[in-house]
Each structure stands twice: as structure tokens, then as C-alpha cells.
mmCIF file of C-alpha atoms and ligand atoms in Angstrom:
data_model
loop_
_atom_site.group_PDB
_atom_site.id
_atom_site.type_symbol
_atom_site.label_atom_id
_atom_site.label_comp_id
_atom_site.label_asym_id
_atom_site.label_seq_id
_atom_site.Cartn_x
_atom_site.Cartn_y
_atom_site.Cartn_z
ATOM 1 C CA UNK A 1 -7.774 20.005 2.836
ATOM 2 C CA UNK A 2 -10.091 21.676 -0.336
ATOM 3 C CA UNK A 3 -8.049 22.115 -3.251
ATOM 4 C CA UNK A 4 -4.872 20.821 -3.516
ATOM 5 C CA UNK A 5 -2.100 22.951 -5.110
ATOM 6 C CA UNK A 6 1.975 22.808 -5.834
ATOM 7 C CA UNK A 7 4.421 24.392 -4.440
ATOM 8 C CA UNK A 8 7.757 24.510 -6.209
ATOM 9 C CA UNK A 9 10.804 23.241 -3.771
ATOM 10 C CA UNK A 10 14.300 23.517 -5.246
ATOM 11 C CA UNK A 11 12.513 22.964 -8.793
ATOM 12 C CA UNK A 12 10.752 19.895 -7.319
ATOM 13 C CA UNK A 13 6.786 19.886 -7.578
ATOM 14 C CA UNK A 14 6.018 18.894 -4.203
ATOM 15 C CA UNK A 15 2.259 19.144 -2.929
ATOM 16 C CA UNK A 16 0.931 19.119 0.588
ATOM 17 C CA UNK A 17 -2.243 17.755 1.222
ATOM 18 C CA UNK A 18 -4.166 15.985 4.186
ATOM 19 C CA UNK A 19 -1.043 16.609 6.195
ATOM 20 C CA UNK A 20 0.941 14.400 3.783
ATOM 21 C CA UNK A 21 3.985 16.011 1.631
ATOM 22 C CA UNK A 22 3.868 14.168 -2.000
ATOM 23 C CA UNK A 23 6.037 14.038 -4.687
ATOM 24 C CA UNK A 24 5.979 14.254 -8.230
ATOM 25 C CA UNK A 25 7.835 11.208 -9.808
ATOM 26 C CA UNK A 26 6.427 10.931 -12.882
ATOM 27 C CA UNK A 27 4.249 13.826 -14.289
ATOM 28 C CA UNK A 28 1.433 13.914 -16.742
ATOM 29 C CA UNK A 29 3.268 14.227 -19.684
ATOM 30 C CA UNK A 30 5.529 11.754 -19.001
ATOM 31 C CA UNK A 31 3.220 9.545 -18.136
ATOM 32 C CA UNK A 32 0.970 10.156 -21.606
ATOM 33 C CA UNK A 33 3.793 9.795 -23.743
ATOM 34 C CA UNK A 34 4.920 6.332 -22.638
ATOM 35 C CA UNK A 35 1.120 5.371 -22.302
ATOM 36 C CA UNK A 36 0.840 6.399 -26.064
ATOM 37 C CA UNK A 37 3.910 4.250 -26.735
ATOM 38 C CA UNK A 38 3.159 0.903 -25.096
ATOM 39 C CA UNK A 39 0.000 1.343 -26.681
ATOM 40 C CA UNK A 40 1.842 1.567 -30.032
ATOM 41 C CA UNK A 41 3.519 -1.534 -29.358
ATOM 42 C CA UNK A 42 0.575 -3.339 -28.771
ATOM 43 C CA UNK A 43 -1.002 -2.115 -32.216
ATOM 44 C CA UNK A 44 1.951 -3.604 -34.191
ATOM 45 C CA UNK A 45 2.312 -6.722 -31.905
ATOM 46 C CA UNK A 46 -1.316 -7.820 -32.189
ATOM 47 C CA UNK A 47 -2.847 -6.771 -35.802
ATOM 48 C CA UNK A 48 -5.365 -9.607 -36.496
ATOM 49 C CA UNK A 49 -5.214 -11.363 -32.973
ATOM 50 C CA UNK A 50 -8.118 -9.419 -31.307
ATOM 51 C CA UNK A 51 -6.704 -9.471 -28.039
ATOM 52 C CA UNK A 52 -8.581 -9.503 -24.570
ATOM 53 C CA UNK A 53 -7.432 -7.033 -22.105
ATOM 54 C CA UNK A 54 -7.660 -8.065 -19.051
ATOM 55 C CA UNK A 55 -7.445 -5.431 -16.345
ATOM 56 C CA UNK A 56 -7.100 -5.716 -12.253
ATOM 57 C CA UNK A 57 -9.440 -3.444 -10.463
ATOM 58 C CA UNK A 58 -9.190 -1.123 -8.934
ATOM 59 C CA UNK A 59 -5.490 0.532 -9.241
ATOM 60 C CA UNK A 60 -5.547 -0.168 -13.015
ATOM 61 C CA UNK A 61 -8.694 1.562 -14.121
ATOM 62 C CA UNK A 62 -7.095 4.809 -15.195
ATOM 63 C CA UNK A 63 -4.500 3.118 -17.344
ATOM 64 C CA UNK A 64 -6.443 1.050 -18.863
ATOM 65 C CA UNK A 65 -8.674 3.745 -19.426
ATOM 66 C CA UNK A 66 -5.867 5.527 -21.349
ATOM 67 C CA UNK A 67 -3.746 2.547 -22.901
ATOM 68 C CA UNK A 68 -7.279 1.453 -24.515
ATOM 69 C CA UNK A 69 -7.298 4.388 -26.391
ATOM 70 C CA UNK A 70 -3.691 3.829 -27.966
ATOM 71 C CA UNK A 71 -4.360 0.982 -29.027
ATOM 72 C CA UNK A 72 -5.762 1.192 -32.528
ATOM 73 C CA UNK A 73 -7.112 -2.383 -33.133
ATOM 74 C CA UNK A 74 -10.148 -4.250 -31.877
ATOM 75 C CA UNK A 75 -9.962 -5.224 -28.414
ATOM 76 C CA UNK A 76 -12.263 -6.702 -26.079
ATOM 77 C CA UNK A 77 -12.188 -5.930 -22.005
ATOM 78 C CA UNK A 78 -12.819 -8.239 -19.147
ATOM 79 C CA UNK A 79 -12.228 -7.339 -15.388
ATOM 80 C CA UNK A 80 -10.919 -8.773 -12.149
ATOM 81 C CA UNK A 81 -10.730 -7.769 -8.796
ATOM 82 C CA UNK A 82 -8.203 -9.253 -5.897
ATOM 83 C CA UNK A 83 -7.252 -8.405 -2.451
ATOM 84 C CA UNK A 84 -4.399 -9.516 -0.663
ATOM 85 C CA UNK A 85 -4.272 -9.667 3.093
ATOM 86 C CA UNK A 86 -2.293 -7.540 5.058
ATOM 87 C CA UNK A 87 -1.453 -3.979 5.717
ATOM 88 C CA UNK A 88 -2.376 -1.141 3.339
ATOM 89 C CA UNK A 89 1.193 -0.516 2.484
ATOM 90 C CA UNK A 90 2.624 -4.366 2.342
ATOM 91 C CA UNK A 91 1.771 -6.884 0.216
ATOM 92 C CA UNK A 92 0.934 -10.239 2.186
ATOM 93 C CA UNK A 93 1.492 -11.856 -1.264
ATOM 94 C CA UNK A 94 -2.100 -14.233 -0.216
ATOM 95 C CA UNK A 95 -4.150 -12.828 -3.355
ATOM 96 C CA UNK A 96 -8.152 -13.636 -3.083
ATOM 97 C CA UNK A 97 -10.359 -13.264 -6.375
ATOM 98 C CA UNK A 98 -12.932 -11.245 -5.115
ATOM 99 C CA UNK A 99 -14.688 -10.570 -8.683
ATOM 100 C CA UNK A 100 -13.956 -12.537 -11.520
ATOM 101 C CA UNK A 101 -14.062 -12.520 -15.282
ATOM 102 C CA UNK A 102 -16.750 -12.658 -16.761
ATOM 103 C CA UNK A 103 -15.970 -14.518 -19.897
ATOM 104 C CA UNK A 104 -14.170 -17.399 -20.804
ATOM 105 C CA UNK A 105 -10.521 -16.560 -22.002
ATOM 106 C CA UNK A 106 -9.970 -20.219 -23.795
ATOM 107 C CA UNK A 107 -8.324 -19.951 -26.936
ATOM 108 C CA UNK A 108 -8.126 -16.274 -26.307
ATOM 109 C CA UNK A 109 -5.059 -13.611 -26.448
ATOM 110 C CA UNK A 110 -4.680 -12.148 -23.228
ATOM 111 C CA UNK A 111 -3.414 -8.864 -22.180
ATOM 112 C CA UNK A 112 -2.990 -8.448 -18.495
ATOM 113 C CA UNK A 113 -3.015 -4.709 -17.754
ATOM 114 C CA UNK A 114 -1.127 -4.348 -14.349
ATOM 115 C CA UNK A 115 -0.758 -0.862 -12.435
ATOM 116 C CA UNK A 116 2.116 -1.912 -10.463
ATOM 117 C CA UNK A 117 4.377 -5.086 -9.605
ATOM 118 C CA UNK A 118 6.067 -4.369 -6.376
ATOM 119 C CA UNK A 119 6.892 -8.248 -4.717
ATOM 120 C CA UNK A 120 5.462 -9.829 -8.294
ATOM 121 C CA UNK A 121 3.132 -12.124 -6.304
ATOM 122 C CA UNK A 122 0.039 -10.800 -7.499
ATOM 123 C CA UNK A 123 0.895 -11.066 -10.769
ATOM 124 C CA UNK A 124 2.339 -14.485 -10.467
ATOM 125 C CA UNK A 125 -0.805 -15.859 -9.093
ATOM 126 C CA UNK A 126 -2.758 -14.218 -11.814
ATOM 127 C CA UNK A 127 -0.829 -15.511 -14.595
ATOM 128 C CA UNK A 128 -0.947 -18.848 -12.855
ATOM 129 C CA UNK A 129 -4.921 -18.636 -12.156
ATOM 130 C CA UNK A 130 -5.514 -17.778 -15.821
ATOM 131 C CA UNK A 131 -3.203 -19.879 -17.729
ATOM 132 C CA UNK A 132 -5.282 -22.662 -16.154
ATOM 133 C CA UNK A 133 -8.296 -21.627 -18.131
ATOM 134 C CA UNK A 134 -6.427 -22.180 -21.314
ATOM 135 C CA UNK A 135 -6.117 -19.269 -23.101
ATOM 136 C CA UNK A 136 -3.827 -19.127 -26.458
ATOM 137 C CA UNK A 137 -1.464 -17.116 -24.821
ATOM 138 C CA UNK A 138 -1.017 -14.429 -22.079
ATOM 139 C CA UNK A 139 1.445 -11.657 -21.862
ATOM 140 C CA UNK A 140 1.570 -8.978 -19.357
ATOM 141 C CA UNK A 141 1.486 -4.961 -19.463
ATOM 142 C CA UNK A 142 2.543 -3.233 -16.413
ATOM 143 C CA UNK A 143 2.669 0.510 -16.159
ATOM 144 C CA UNK A 144 5.370 0.504 -13.384
ATOM 145 C CA UNK A 145 7.607 -1.908 -11.779
ATOM 146 C CA UNK A 146 9.030 -1.227 -8.642
ATOM 147 C CA UNK A 147 12.865 -2.123 -7.647
ATOM 148 C CA UNK A 148 12.713 -4.549 -5.081
ATOM 149 C CA UNK A 149 14.747 -7.976 -4.898
ATOM 150 C CA UNK A 150 12.226 -10.685 -6.229
ATOM 151 C CA UNK A 151 12.716 -14.500 -6.501
ATOM 152 C CA UNK A 152 10.444 -14.764 -9.426
ATOM 153 C CA UNK A 153 11.596 -14.265 -12.944
ATOM 154 C CA UNK A 154 9.492 -11.171 -14.358
ATOM 155 C CA UNK A 155 6.659 -11.852 -16.549
ATOM 156 C CA UNK A 156 6.327 -8.272 -18.009
ATOM 157 C CA UNK A 157 6.659 -7.734 -21.814
ATOM 158 C CA UNK A 158 5.147 -4.216 -22.134
ATOM 159 C CA UNK A 159 6.623 -2.008 -18.727
ATOM 160 C CA UNK A 160 5.907 1.461 -18.631
ATOM 161 C CA UNK A 161 8.495 2.761 -16.475
ATOM 162 C CA UNK A 162 11.072 1.399 -13.586
ATOM 163 C CA UNK A 163 10.349 3.282 -10.468
ATOM 164 C CA UNK A 164 12.369 3.310 -6.957
ATOM 165 C CA UNK A 165 11.252 1.221 -4.083
ATOM 166 C CA UNK A 166 8.754 3.862 -3.003
ATOM 167 C CA UNK A 167 5.407 4.032 -2.080
ATOM 168 C CA UNK A 168 3.603 5.721 -5.241
ATOM 169 C CA UNK A 169 -0.227 7.122 -5.197
ATOM 170 C CA UNK A 170 -1.976 8.658 -8.134
ATOM 171 C CA UNK A 171 -2.805 7.723 -11.785
ATOM 172 C CA UNK A 172 -5.182 5.146 -10.310
ATOM 173 C CA UNK A 173 -3.198 3.722 -7.414
ATOM 174 C CA UNK A 174 -3.873 4.382 -3.855
ATOM 175 C CA UNK A 175 -2.787 4.768 -0.146
ATOM 176 C CA UNK A 176 -5.767 3.512 2.339
ATOM 177 C CA UNK A 177 -8.412 3.969 -1.162
ATOM 178 C CA UNK A 178 -7.507 7.912 -1.560
ATOM 179 C CA UNK A 179 -5.374 9.725 -4.150
ATOM 180 C CA UNK A 180 -6.064 7.664 -6.980
ATOM 181 C CA UNK A 181 -7.464 10.878 -8.815
ATOM 182 C CA UNK A 182 -3.959 12.485 -8.781
ATOM 183 C CA UNK A 183 -3.078 13.067 -12.918
ATOM 184 C CA UNK A 184 0.243 12.516 -11.841
ATOM 185 C CA UNK A 185 2.383 9.717 -10.050
ATOM 186 C CA UNK A 186 3.601 10.849 -7.016
ATOM 187 C CA UNK A 187 5.082 9.603 -3.629
ATOM 188 C CA UNK A 188 4.109 10.406 -0.202
ATOM 189 C CA UNK A 189 7.774 11.853 1.257
ATOM 190 C CA UNK A 190 6.481 12.308 5.093
ATOM 191 C CA UNK A 191 4.055 12.894 7.425
ATOM 192 C CA UNK A 192 4.196 17.191 7.914
HETATM 193 P P1 IMP B 1 2.577 -7.448 -5.101
HETATM 194 O O1 IMP B 1 1.377 -8.394 -5.313
HETATM 195 O O2 IMP B 1 3.298 -7.159 -4.100
HETATM 196 O O3 IMP B 1 3.082 -7.052 -6.920
HETATM 197 O O4 IMP B 1 1.808 -6.378 -5.203
HETATM 198 C C1 IMP B 1 0.686 -5.420 -6.108
HETATM 199 C C2 IMP B 1 -0.600 -4.629 -5.616
HETATM 200 O O5 IMP B 1 0.004 -3.901 -4.549
HETATM 201 C C3 IMP B 1 -0.459 -3.975 -6.754
HETATM 202 O O6 IMP B 1 -1.393 -4.220 -8.043
HETATM 203 C C4 IMP B 1 -1.213 -2.596 -6.139
HETATM 204 O O7 IMP B 1 -2.285 -2.662 -5.577
HETATM 205 C C5 IMP B 1 -0.480 -2.475 -4.907
HETATM 206 N N1 IMP B 1 1.049 -1.721 -4.784
HETATM 207 C C6 IMP B 1 1.859 -2.287 -4.657
HETATM 208 N N2 IMP B 1 2.851 -1.253 -4.214
HETATM 209 C C7 IMP B 1 2.135 -0.293 -4.389
HETATM 210 C C8 IMP B 1 2.402 1.227 -4.253
HETATM 211 O O8 IMP B 1 3.640 1.919 -4.082
HETATM 212 N N3 IMP B 1 1.358 2.299 -3.935
HETATM 213 C C9 IMP B 1 -0.146 1.497 -4.412
HETATM 214 N N4 IMP B 1 -0.218 0.230 -4.692
HETATM 215 C C10 IMP B 1 0.638 -0.354 -4.087
HETATM 216 MG MG1 MG B 2 -4.201 -0.887 -3.014
#
């Protein structure tokens, strides 16, 4: 294993690692540029509103670290962790809070910072749960919106990228807790 290295394959960047073939979907430069734009939008919209950024561990840790430095107004932070039962690649829709917020959000302007919306069930649950705590307002910022059929309305106001229905890793996202530290967003194409 050891170091990971890219190969060029018909103009595409491919990483062979852990017997997996991982293709780059969004490279570092594109991620950085889009995260900056989202930060600028939030900066504009939330001037004088002192929002609290609520991030969901662990998948969002890199996204929130990057976007918060592109938001040029005072913000505070709080973190939640949720687990959804089921196997590693398919969300079951049953969500359980494993770590709750530290602070009250009553009468606060909340921005949920999410890594990815897949079935939308985690986000739905979160919004409902936080709404019951009487914040002034809740909006959602999600880096990735997966192209899957959903019954629920799309609650994302600040969206980074629409992506195809593939299982993606990197930039905080994992497969069985691995690959979160890839600086790019990739997808596992096949087992070698
Ligand atoms: P949802 O409830 O189906 O929208 O799933 C949301 C959660 O599942 C995300 O916050 C991720 O933690 C995880 N997830 C969904 N799709 C992917 C993926 O493609 N790669 C890695 N994690 C994913
Ligand atoms: Mg996960």
C-alpha cells in the first residue's frame, strides 16, 4: 500500500489504491473554487445575522473547515453526530443522534453544513429535529447533491455540486471509514 499515486488513463486521473480503482470526480482546484463561492454567498446573505454553523460529523469535517474560512462574518460552531443503521453503502433511513449539539439554538439563525444529500433522509430528520428547538431560521448548505429519485422536497439552499448516482469518497467522505483524507472527490470504479 504505502503512498498513493495517480495514473493518467485516457486523460482521466485514476488512483490505484488498496486494490481499488478510484477515479477523480471533482479535483482539488474545482472544490476550492466552488467552496469559496458558497462562502461568499453566505457572507452576503448573513451579514449582521451571526449564524451558527451546525455540522454533521464525520463526513462534513473537511467541508466545514474550508467553507468557514471563506465566510467573512462572525459565526459560531456546533457539531452533531448521527448514525444511520444499515450497511456501509446504503443508508437505511433510520437516523439516531449519537452526539447532540452543545448549545441551544433557540432564536438562532442556523446553517446546517452537510457533506452530501443522498436519499435525503438524514437531512430531513435533522431539519425536523432542529426545527423543534425553535430556531429563528434554518437553511442548509450541502457540498454534494446526488442524482437520485426522492420523494421529499429539496431543502438545500446553498449547493456545491450536483453529482451522478455514484458512491463517492474523499474530501471527508468515507468508504468503511477510509479515504476521508483524499484532497479530491473520487469514486470507486471497481475492485481491481
Ligand atoms: P442520506 O440519508 O441517504 O441522504 O445519506 C446521507 C449520509 O450518507 C451522508 O451524510 C453520508 O455520510 C452518507 N453517504 C451518502 N452517500 C455517500 C457517498 O456516496 N459516499 C460516502 N458517504 C455517503
Ligand atoms: Mg459514512
